[in-house]
Short mmCIF file of C-alpha atoms in Angstrom, two decimals:
data_model
loop_
_atom_site.label_atom_id
_atom_site.label_comp_id
_atom_site.label_asym_id
_atom_site.label_seq_id
_atom_site.Cartn_x
_atom_site.Cartn_y
_atom_site.Cartn_z
CA ALA A 977 -0.05 -0.09 0.24
CA VAL A 978 1.21 3.73 -0.80
CA GLY A 979 -0.57 6.53 0.16
CA GLU A 980 -2.26 8.71 3.13
CA PHE A 981 -3.89 5.73 4.66
CA ALA A 982 -1.38 2.93 3.81
CA ALA A 983 -0.65 2.31 7.23
CA SER A 984 -4.10 1.59 8.15
CA VAL A 985 -4.65 -0.58 5.07
CA VAL A 986 -1.32 -2.72 5.86
CA GLU A 987 -2.69 -3.20 9.33
CA ALA A 988 -6.02 -4.77 8.35
CA PHE A 989 -4.37 -6.89 5.84
CA GLY A 990 -1.94 -8.40 8.23
CA ASP A 991 1.58 -9.43 8.16
CA SER A 992 1.81 -9.93 4.53
CA ALA A 993 0.97 -6.48 3.81
CA GLU A 994 3.63 -3.81 2.95
CA CYS A 995 3.48 -0.15 3.35
CA PHE A 996 5.35 2.18 1.02
CA ASN A 997 6.68 5.76 1.33
CA ASP A 998 6.20 6.39 -2.85
CA LYS A 999 4.93 4.76 -5.76
CA LYS A 1000 8.70 4.17 -6.91
CA ASN A 1001 9.24 1.59 -4.01
CA MET A 1002 6.16 0.14 -4.50
CA ILE A 1003 6.94 -0.50 -8.08
CA ALA A 1004 10.23 -1.99 -7.30
CA ALA A 1005 8.93 -4.31 -4.79
CA ALA A 1006 5.75 -5.54 -6.33
CA GLN A 1007 8.30 -6.67 -9.46
CA LYS A 1008 10.05 -8.68 -6.85
CA TYR A 1009 7.12 -10.92 -6.75
CA ILE A 1010 5.21 -10.56 -9.75
CA GLY A 1011 5.59 -13.86 -12.39
CA SER A 1012 4.79 -13.72 -16.06
CA SER A 1013 1.58 -15.72 -15.26
CA ASP A 1014 0.33 -13.57 -12.49
CA THR A 1015 -2.72 -11.35 -12.81
CA VAL A 1016 -2.34 -8.27 -10.42
CA LEU A 1017 -5.04 -6.06 -9.53
CA VAL A 1018 -3.99 -2.26 -8.95
CA LYS A 1019 -6.66 -0.55 -6.82
CA GLY A 1020 -6.57 3.15 -6.80
CA SER A 1021 -7.45 6.50 -8.64
CA ARG A 1022 -5.55 8.01 -11.83
CA SER A 1023 -5.36 11.03 -9.16
CA ALA A 1024 -3.40 8.48 -7.07
CA GLY A 1025 -1.03 7.83 -9.92
CA MET A 1026 -1.93 4.13 -10.31
CA ASP A 1027 -1.94 4.23 -13.64
CA GLU A 1028 1.68 5.09 -13.72
CA VAL A 1029 2.01 1.54 -11.30
CA VAL A 1030 0.17 -0.35 -14.25
CA THR A 1031 2.55 1.48 -17.08
CA ALA A 1032 5.66 0.65 -14.76
CA LEU A 1033 4.86 -3.15 -13.99
CA ASN A 1034 3.75 -3.65 -17.82
CA SER A 1035 6.99 -2.06 -18.96
CA ASN A 1036 8.86 -4.40 -16.90
CA LYS A 1037 7.04 -7.70 -18.25
CA ASN A 1038 7.80 -6.35 -21.39
CA ASN A 1039 11.59 -5.88 -20.30
CA LYS A 1040 11.85 -9.39 -19.71
CA GLY A 1041 10.65 -10.33 -23.37
CA GLU A 1042 7.46 -11.71 -21.69
CA CYS A 1043 3.89 -11.23 -22.73
#
């Protein structure tokens, strides 16, 4: 989770959830866990920049030569 209420979200989801200071760190962490056959739901608004997260994750997938 990232954003103003990220700490509360992480607390509600438990030990497997993580909190990040910014999208850049969240993207870097997510890229370590996401496999080529995984489907990811990015929940958030464009005003929060979640479209940037989707673009970055898709870009990383394409850089690995996977589709």
